[in-house]
Coordinates of C-alpha atoms and ligand atoms in Angstrom, one line a residue:
M1 CA -14.7 12.5 7.9
T2 CA -16.4 15.7 6.4
T3 CA -14.5 18.9 6.8
A4 CA -15.7 21.2 9.3
A5 CA -17.7 24.4 8.5
P6 CA -16.5 27.4 9.9
V7 CA -17.9 27.9 13.3
D8 CA -15.9 31.0 14.6
W9 CA -16.6 30.7 18.2
A10 CA -15.0 26.8 18.1
E11 CA -12.3 27.5 15.7
T12 CA -10.8 30.3 17.6
K13 CA -11.4 29.2 21.0
E14 CA -11.9 25.3 21.4
S15 CA -8.9 23.0 21.2
A16 CA -8.1 21.5 17.9
V17 CA -8.8 18.1 19.7
R18 CA -12.5 18.5 19.0
S19 CA -13.4 15.7 16.7
Y20 CA -17.2 14.8 16.5
C21 CA -17.8 18.4 15.8
R22 CA -16.0 18.2 12.6
T23 CA -17.9 15.4 11.7
W24 CA -21.2 16.8 12.1
P25 CA -20.5 20.6 11.6
V26 CA -23.9 22.0 12.7
V27 CA -24.9 23.4 16.0
F28 CA -27.1 21.3 18.0
D29 CA -29.8 22.6 20.4
R30 CA -32.7 20.6 21.1
A31 CA -33.0 16.8 21.6
S32 CA -35.8 14.4 22.2
G33 CA -36.1 10.3 22.3
S34 CA -34.1 9.4 18.9
W35 CA -34.1 12.8 17.5
L36 CA -31.5 15.9 17.8
Y37 CA -32.2 19.5 16.0
D38 CA -30.0 21.9 15.0
E39 CA -30.2 25.5 16.0
E40 CA -31.7 26.2 12.4
G41 CA -34.4 23.5 13.3
H42 CA -33.2 20.4 11.1
A43 CA -33.8 17.1 12.6
Y44 CA -31.3 14.2 12.8
L45 CA -32.1 10.7 13.8
D46 CA -29.5 9.8 16.3
F47 CA -28.1 6.2 15.9
F48 CA -24.8 7.4 17.7
C49 CA -26.6 8.0 21.0
G50 CA -23.5 9.9 22.8
A51 CA -21.2 6.8 22.0
G52 CA -23.7 4.7 24.2
A53 CA -24.4 7.1 26.9
L54 CA -28.2 7.7 25.8
N55 CA -29.3 4.2 25.8
Y56 CA -32.9 5.3 27.0
G57 CA -32.8 8.1 24.5
H58 CA -32.3 12.1 24.9
N59 CA -34.5 13.7 27.3
N60 CA -36.6 10.6 28.2
P61 CA -39.6 12.2 30.5
L62 CA -39.4 9.1 32.7
L63 CA -35.9 10.2 33.8
K64 CA -36.4 14.1 33.5
N65 CA -39.6 14.4 35.7
P66 CA -37.7 12.9 38.8
L67 CA -34.6 15.1 37.8
A68 CA -36.5 18.3 37.7
E69 CA -38.1 17.5 40.7
Y70 CA -35.1 16.8 42.7
L71 CA -33.4 20.2 41.1
A72 CA -36.3 21.9 41.9
S73 CA -36.6 21.1 45.7
D74 CA -33.0 22.0 46.5
R75 CA -31.8 18.6 47.0
V76 CA -28.2 18.0 47.4
V77 CA -26.2 17.7 43.8
H78 CA -22.6 17.6 44.9
S79 CA -21.4 15.5 47.8
L80 CA -18.0 13.5 46.8
D81 CA -18.5 10.3 48.1
M82 CA -20.6 11.4 51.3
Y83 CA -24.0 9.7 52.1
T84 CA -26.9 11.1 50.3
V85 CA -30.7 10.0 50.0
A86 CA -30.1 10.0 46.3
K87 CA -27.0 7.7 46.5
R88 CA -28.8 5.3 48.9
D89 CA -31.8 5.0 46.6
F90 CA -29.3 4.4 43.7
L91 CA -27.3 1.6 45.3
N92 CA -30.2 -0.2 46.8
T93 CA -32.2 0.0 43.5
F94 CA -29.0 -1.3 41.5
D95 CA -28.7 -4.1 43.9
Q96 CA -32.6 -5.0 44.0
V97 CA -33.1 -4.5 40.5
I98 CA -29.7 -5.6 38.7
L99 CA -27.5 -7.5 41.0
Q100 CA -29.9 -9.8 43.2
P101 CA -32.3 -11.1 40.5
R102 CA -28.8 -12.2 38.6
E103 CA -27.3 -13.5 41.7
L104 CA -24.2 -11.2 41.5
D105 CA -22.5 -10.1 44.5
Y106 CA -20.4 -7.0 44.0
R107 CA -19.5 -4.0 46.1
V108 CA -19.8 -0.6 44.1
Q109 CA -17.0 1.8 44.0
F110 CA -17.6 5.3 42.4
P111 CA -14.3 5.6 40.9
G112 CA -14.8 9.2 39.1
P113 CA -17.3 10.5 36.6
G114 CA -16.2 8.8 33.4
G115 CA -15.5 5.1 31.9
A116 CA -11.8 5.5 32.1
N117 CA -12.0 6.2 35.8
A118 CA -13.6 2.9 36.3
V119 CA -11.1 1.3 34.3
E120 CA -8.1 2.7 36.1
A121 CA -9.6 1.5 39.3
A122 CA -10.1 -1.9 38.1
L123 CA -6.6 -2.3 37.1
K124 CA -5.3 -0.5 40.4
I125 CA -7.4 -3.0 42.4
A126 CA -6.4 -5.8 40.3
R127 CA -2.6 -5.3 40.8
K128 CA -3.1 -4.3 44.5
V129 CA -4.7 -7.6 45.5
T130 CA -2.4 -10.0 43.1
G131 CA 0.8 -8.0 43.9
R132 CA 1.7 -8.3 40.2
T133 CA 1.8 -5.8 37.6
G134 CA 1.1 -7.3 34.1
I135 CA -2.3 -7.1 32.6
I136 CA -3.7 -8.9 29.3
S137 CA -5.6 -7.0 26.8
F138 CA -6.9 -7.7 23.5
T139 CA -6.3 -6.5 20.0
N140 CA -8.7 -3.6 18.9
G141 CA -9.6 -3.2 22.7
F142 CA -10.8 0.0 23.8
H143 CA -10.7 1.2 27.4
G144 CA -10.4 5.2 27.6
M145 CA -7.7 7.9 27.3
T146 CA -5.9 7.9 30.6
L147 CA -2.4 6.6 30.8
G148 CA -3.8 3.1 32.5
A149 CA -6.7 2.9 30.2
L150 CA -4.4 3.5 27.1
S151 CA -2.1 1.2 28.1
V152 CA -4.6 -1.6 27.5
T153 CA -6.1 0.0 24.6
G154 CA -5.1 -1.2 20.9
N155 CA -5.5 2.0 18.9
A156 CA -2.2 3.2 17.4
F157 CA -3.2 6.8 17.0
H158 CA -4.9 7.3 20.5
R159 CA -1.5 5.5 22.2
R160 CA 0.7 7.5 20.7
G161 CA -1.1 10.4 22.3
A162 CA 0.0 9.1 25.5
G163 CA 3.5 10.9 24.8
V164 CA 5.0 8.1 27.4
P165 CA 5.9 4.6 27.1
L166 CA 2.6 2.5 28.1
P167 CA 4.0 -0.5 30.1
F168 CA 3.0 -3.6 31.9
T169 CA 0.7 -4.8 29.6
T170 CA 0.5 -7.4 27.0
P171 CA -1.8 -7.5 24.0
M172 CA -3.5 -10.9 22.8
P173 CA -5.4 -12.0 19.8
F174 CA -9.0 -11.3 20.3
D175 CA -11.7 -13.5 19.5
Q176 CA -11.2 -14.3 15.6
A177 CA -8.4 -11.9 15.5
L178 CA -6.6 -14.9 13.6
G179 CA -9.2 -15.8 11.5
G180 CA -10.1 -18.9 13.4
Q181 CA -6.8 -20.6 11.9
T182 CA -5.5 -21.6 15.5
P183 CA -7.2 -22.8 18.6
D184 CA -8.7 -20.1 20.8
F185 CA -5.8 -19.1 23.6
L186 CA -3.2 -21.4 22.1
W187 CA -0.6 -18.5 22.2
L188 CA -1.5 -17.2 25.4
E189 CA -2.1 -20.7 27.2
R190 CA 1.7 -21.3 25.7
L191 CA 3.1 -18.2 27.6
L192 CA 1.4 -19.0 30.6
G193 CA 2.5 -22.7 30.9
D194 CA 6.0 -22.1 29.9
R195 CA 8.3 -20.6 32.5
G196 CA 10.9 -19.7 30.0
S197 CA 8.3 -17.7 28.0
G198 CA 9.4 -14.3 29.4
L199 CA 5.7 -13.4 30.4
D200 CA 5.6 -12.4 33.9
H201 CA 2.2 -14.0 35.8
P202 CA -0.4 -11.5 35.0
A203 CA -2.6 -9.7 37.7
A204 CA -5.5 -9.8 35.2
V205 CA -7.3 -9.7 31.9
I206 CA -9.4 -7.0 30.6
V207 CA -11.8 -7.6 27.8
E208 CA -14.8 -6.3 26.1
T209 CA -17.5 -8.8 25.2
V210 CA -18.1 -6.8 22.1
Q211 CA -15.6 -4.4 21.0
G212 CA -17.5 -1.0 20.3
E213 CA -14.7 1.6 19.3
G214 CA -12.5 -1.7 18.1
G215 CA -15.4 -2.1 15.5
I216 CA -18.0 -4.0 16.9
N217 CA -15.9 -7.4 17.0
V218 CA -18.2 -9.8 18.8
A219 CA -16.8 -12.2 20.9
S220 CA -18.4 -15.7 21.0
A221 CA -19.9 -17.0 24.5
G222 CA -17.6 -20.0 23.8
W223 CA -14.5 -17.6 23.5
L224 CA -15.5 -15.8 26.6
Q225 CA -16.1 -18.8 28.7
G226 CA -12.6 -20.2 27.5
L227 CA -11.2 -17.1 28.6
A228 CA -12.8 -17.1 32.3
A229 CA -11.8 -20.8 32.4
L230 CA -8.2 -19.6 31.3
C231 CA -8.3 -16.9 34.1
R232 CA -9.6 -19.4 36.7
R233 CA -6.6 -21.9 35.8
H234 CA -4.0 -19.4 35.9
G235 CA -5.3 -17.4 39.0
M236 CA -5.7 -14.3 36.8
L237 CA -8.5 -11.9 37.6
L238 CA -11.2 -11.2 34.8
I239 CA -12.2 -7.8 34.4
V240 CA -15.3 -7.2 31.9
D241 CA -15.3 -3.5 30.7
D242 CA -19.1 -3.3 30.2
I243 CA -18.9 0.6 29.8
Q244 CA -20.2 0.8 26.0
M245 CA -21.8 -2.7 25.9
G246 CA -23.5 -2.7 29.4
C247 CA -26.6 -1.3 30.3
G248 CA -28.9 -3.3 27.5
R249 CA -26.7 -2.5 24.9
T250 CA -26.5 -6.1 23.6
G251 CA -30.1 -7.0 25.1
P252 CA -29.4 -8.3 29.0
F253 CA -28.4 -5.5 31.1
F254 CA -24.7 -6.9 31.6
S255 CA -23.4 -7.9 27.9
F256 CA -21.6 -11.0 29.6
E257 CA -25.2 -12.6 30.6
H258 CA -25.4 -14.8 27.8
A259 CA -22.1 -16.5 28.4
A260 CA -23.1 -16.9 32.1
L261 CA -19.8 -15.3 32.8
R262 CA -19.0 -14.0 36.7
P263 CA -16.2 -11.4 36.2
D264 CA -14.0 -10.5 39.1
L265 CA -14.4 -6.8 38.1
V266 CA -16.5 -5.1 36.1
C267 CA -16.6 -1.5 34.6
L268 CA -19.7 0.4 33.9
S269 CA -20.4 4.2 32.8
K270 CA -22.0 5.7 29.7
S271 CA -25.7 4.8 30.1
I272 CA -25.5 4.2 33.8
G273 CA -26.0 7.7 34.4
G274 CA -29.3 7.1 32.8
Y275 CA -29.6 10.5 31.3
G276 CA -26.2 11.2 29.5
L277 CA -24.9 12.2 33.1
P278 CA -21.5 11.5 34.1
L279 CA -21.3 8.1 36.4
A280 CA -19.1 5.2 36.4
L281 CA -19.0 2.1 38.6
T282 CA -16.2 -0.4 39.2
L283 CA -18.0 -3.7 40.5
I284 CA -15.8 -5.5 42.7
R285 CA -16.0 -9.1 44.0
P286 CA -16.3 -8.5 47.8
D287 CA -13.4 -10.2 49.1
L288 CA -11.2 -8.0 46.5
D289 CA -12.4 -4.8 47.9
V290 CA -9.0 -4.3 49.9
W291 CA -9.0 -0.6 49.1
Q292 CA -7.7 1.8 52.1
P293 CA -10.4 4.5 52.9
G294 CA -9.6 7.6 50.2
E295 CA -6.9 5.6 48.7
H296 CA -8.5 6.0 45.2
N297 CA -10.4 9.1 45.2
G298 CA -11.5 12.2 43.1
T299 CA -14.0 15.2 43.7
F300 CA -16.7 14.0 41.0
R301 CA -17.4 10.6 42.3
G302 CA -21.1 10.3 42.3
L303 CA -23.0 13.2 40.9
N304 CA -26.4 12.9 42.7
L305 CA -28.5 13.9 39.6
A306 CA -27.0 10.9 37.8
F307 CA -27.9 8.7 40.9
V308 CA -31.6 10.0 40.6
A309 CA -31.5 9.6 37.0
G310 CA -29.8 6.1 36.9
A311 CA -32.0 4.8 39.5
A312 CA -35.3 6.2 37.6
A313 CA -33.7 4.3 34.8
L314 CA -33.4 1.2 36.4
R315 CA -36.9 1.3 37.7
A316 CA -38.4 1.9 34.7
Y317 CA -36.6 -0.5 32.2
W318 CA -35.0 -3.2 34.1
G319 CA -37.8 -4.4 36.6
D320 CA -39.1 -6.8 33.8
D321 CA -37.4 -8.2 30.5
Q322 CA -39.4 -6.2 28.2
L323 CA -36.6 -3.7 27.1
E324 CA -34.3 -6.8 27.0
R325 CA -36.7 -8.5 24.5
A326 CA -37.4 -5.2 22.6
T327 CA -33.5 -4.7 22.3
R328 CA -33.2 -8.3 21.0
A329 CA -35.9 -8.0 18.3
H330 CA -34.7 -4.4 17.2
G331 CA -31.2 -5.9 17.0
D332 CA -32.7 -8.8 14.6
R333 CA -34.3 -6.2 12.6
V334 CA -31.1 -4.3 12.3
A335 CA -28.8 -7.4 11.4
A336 CA -31.2 -8.3 8.9
A337 CA -31.4 -5.0 7.2
L338 CA -27.6 -4.7 7.0
A339 CA -26.7 -8.2 5.7
A340 CA -29.4 -7.4 3.1
L341 CA -27.7 -4.1 2.5
A342 CA -24.2 -5.6 2.4
T343 CA -25.2 -8.0 -0.3
S344 CA -26.9 -5.3 -2.3
V345 CA -23.7 -3.5 -2.9
R346 CA -21.7 -4.4 -5.9
G347 CA -18.1 -3.9 -6.7
T348 CA -16.7 -3.9 -3.1
A349 CA -17.0 -6.2 -0.2
V350 CA -19.2 -5.1 2.6
S351 CA -20.4 -7.0 5.7
A352 CA -22.4 -6.7 8.8
R353 CA -22.0 -8.0 12.4
G354 CA -23.2 -7.0 15.7
R355 CA -25.0 -8.2 18.9
G356 CA -28.3 -6.7 20.1
L357 CA -28.6 -3.0 19.1
A358 CA -24.7 -2.8 18.7
Q359 CA -24.2 -3.4 15.1
G360 CA -21.7 -2.6 12.2
L361 CA -21.3 -2.3 8.7
V362 CA -17.6 -3.2 7.6
F363 CA -16.2 -1.7 4.6
G364 CA -12.9 -2.3 3.1
N365 CA -11.3 0.8 4.2
G366 CA -12.0 4.1 6.4
D367 CA -12.3 6.2 3.6
L368 CA -15.6 4.4 2.2
A369 CA -17.1 4.3 5.8
G370 CA -16.1 7.8 6.5
K371 CA -17.9 8.9 3.1
V372 CA -21.0 6.8 4.2
C373 CA -21.3 8.4 7.3
A374 CA -21.0 11.9 6.0
A375 CA -23.7 11.1 3.4
A376 CA -25.8 9.9 6.0
F377 CA -25.3 13.0 7.9
E378 CA -26.7 14.9 4.7
R379 CA -29.9 12.6 5.0
G380 CA -30.3 13.5 8.3
L381 CA -28.8 10.4 10.2
L382 CA -25.9 10.4 12.7
V383 CA -23.5 7.3 12.6
E384 CA -20.1 7.3 13.6
T385 CA -17.2 5.1 12.2
A386 CA -15.2 2.6 14.3
G387 CA -12.3 0.1 13.9
S388 CA -8.2 0.8 13.6
A389 CA -8.8 2.0 10.3
G390 CA -12.2 3.6 10.7
Q391 CA -13.4 1.0 8.3
V392 CA -16.7 0.3 10.4
V393 CA -20.1 2.2 10.3
K394 CA -21.0 1.7 13.9
L395 CA -25.0 1.8 14.8
L396 CA -26.0 2.3 18.4
P397 CA -29.3 3.4 18.3
A398 CA -31.2 4.1 21.4
L399 CA -32.9 1.1 23.1
T400 CA -36.2 2.9 23.4
I401 CA -36.4 3.6 19.6
T402 CA -39.8 2.8 17.8
D403 CA -39.7 0.6 14.7
A404 CA -40.6 3.3 12.4
E405 CA -37.5 5.2 13.5
L406 CA -35.5 2.3 13.0
D407 CA -36.6 1.7 9.7
Q408 CA -36.3 5.5 8.6
G409 CA -32.7 5.4 9.8
L410 CA -31.9 2.1 8.1
A411 CA -33.6 3.5 4.9
H412 CA -31.2 6.5 5.1
L413 CA -28.3 4.5 5.4
A414 CA -29.0 2.3 2.6
D415 CA -29.2 5.6 0.5
A416 CA -26.0 6.8 1.7
V417 CA -24.4 3.4 1.1
H418 CA -25.7 3.4 -2.4
A419 CA -24.9 6.7 -3.1
V420 CA -21.2 6.2 -1.9
C421 CA -20.7 2.6 -3.4
Ligands
PLP1 C1 -15.3 -0.2 26.3 C2 -15.0 1.2 26.7 N1 -14.3 1.5 27.6 C3 -14.0 2.7 28.3 C4 -14.5 4.0 27.7 C5 -13.8 5.3 28.1 O1 -15.1 5.8 28.8 P1 -14.8 7.5 29.0 O2 -15.0 8.1 27.5 O3 -16.2 7.7 29.7 O4 -13.8 7.7 29.7 C6 -15.2 3.7 26.6 C7 -15.6 4.8 25.8 O5 -16.1 4.9 24.7 C8 -15.3 2.5 26.2 O6 -16.2 2.2 24.9

């Protein structure tokens, strides 16, 4: 991480917890598509994209225009979970454009504004339905900062921040965590099958198909299918946290489509609000929707502006497979460039991995990766680190990025890598 330049009003007024502003110590002002501009007019190519909340780029006019019109005509902005025209349109569009074509049947819960709210609701409903408490999570998983979400998150630094024990969860190795030395799920299967193992029968398993914050760790389709089969065999619910990898980040709308999974519960947030607006969904298999009215609530569930932008995004980008195909093609372009970059580095081991437009460049340690991000920033490119030691430079360009912008960003990154290594 670079040291933050003195910004008096932030240093004296904003909590020490602030972090991205320390990595990119300028004052941002305008933004358009894949570009952010600081108040002095310097341009930055954004390969961070609001940590995945800006899949359609900044201030996308296809979303901005309906939003501006909605605001200008005094339509309802805040409504908790009351019925509104905007909510009806969002739910109908989500059903028609996303769920029905994929033959997926889910009830939609609006659990609160952010991803962690969607995770909390999924964990609660899994426990309520099964009457069990235990949740299986995976090494290097990331699910958010609230206590329930932290209890299934791997990162020691973030877990320590809880200040209390984080019980009722059991971590298991993610795909390839043991380097392929043992058959998938050997240990978990052994624990579940042995009544003397000490593992109480879990309510559910929570998994990311590609771990974003964990360092772009990609689970294979076979591993995911094996996990789904294990859940079925042992009566555990399967929760897919698609908060960062959903909404097209890996290509298809849901990141689990390539593995033909049908999770019992799905968590979505980040880019579902279309414009970077807060919105989270917990998708619930209909027979599991056993909530009592109001049993899980919250003041900010369903910001109508997010419904408007979210519905506009679904209509604009998911009525056909153009965006999905473009993301796959762009993903292949980035993967090839990163692989070439990795082999061009001498003297230190660098490798590349990813799926779709979630790609990572893996360094031997967090110090190197942090220096690369700082050098990229000096060249006008925003990329952040991920992984347990911050050892992965994570690339999340907008799905709407052009080939020329992609190549420009990759050139900045290559420059930064060669300057540092
Ligand atoms: C996979 C995943 N789950 C949950 C969250 C938490 O979302 P939020 O920060 O909106 O609470 C994140 C955030 O990065 C995430 O990547």
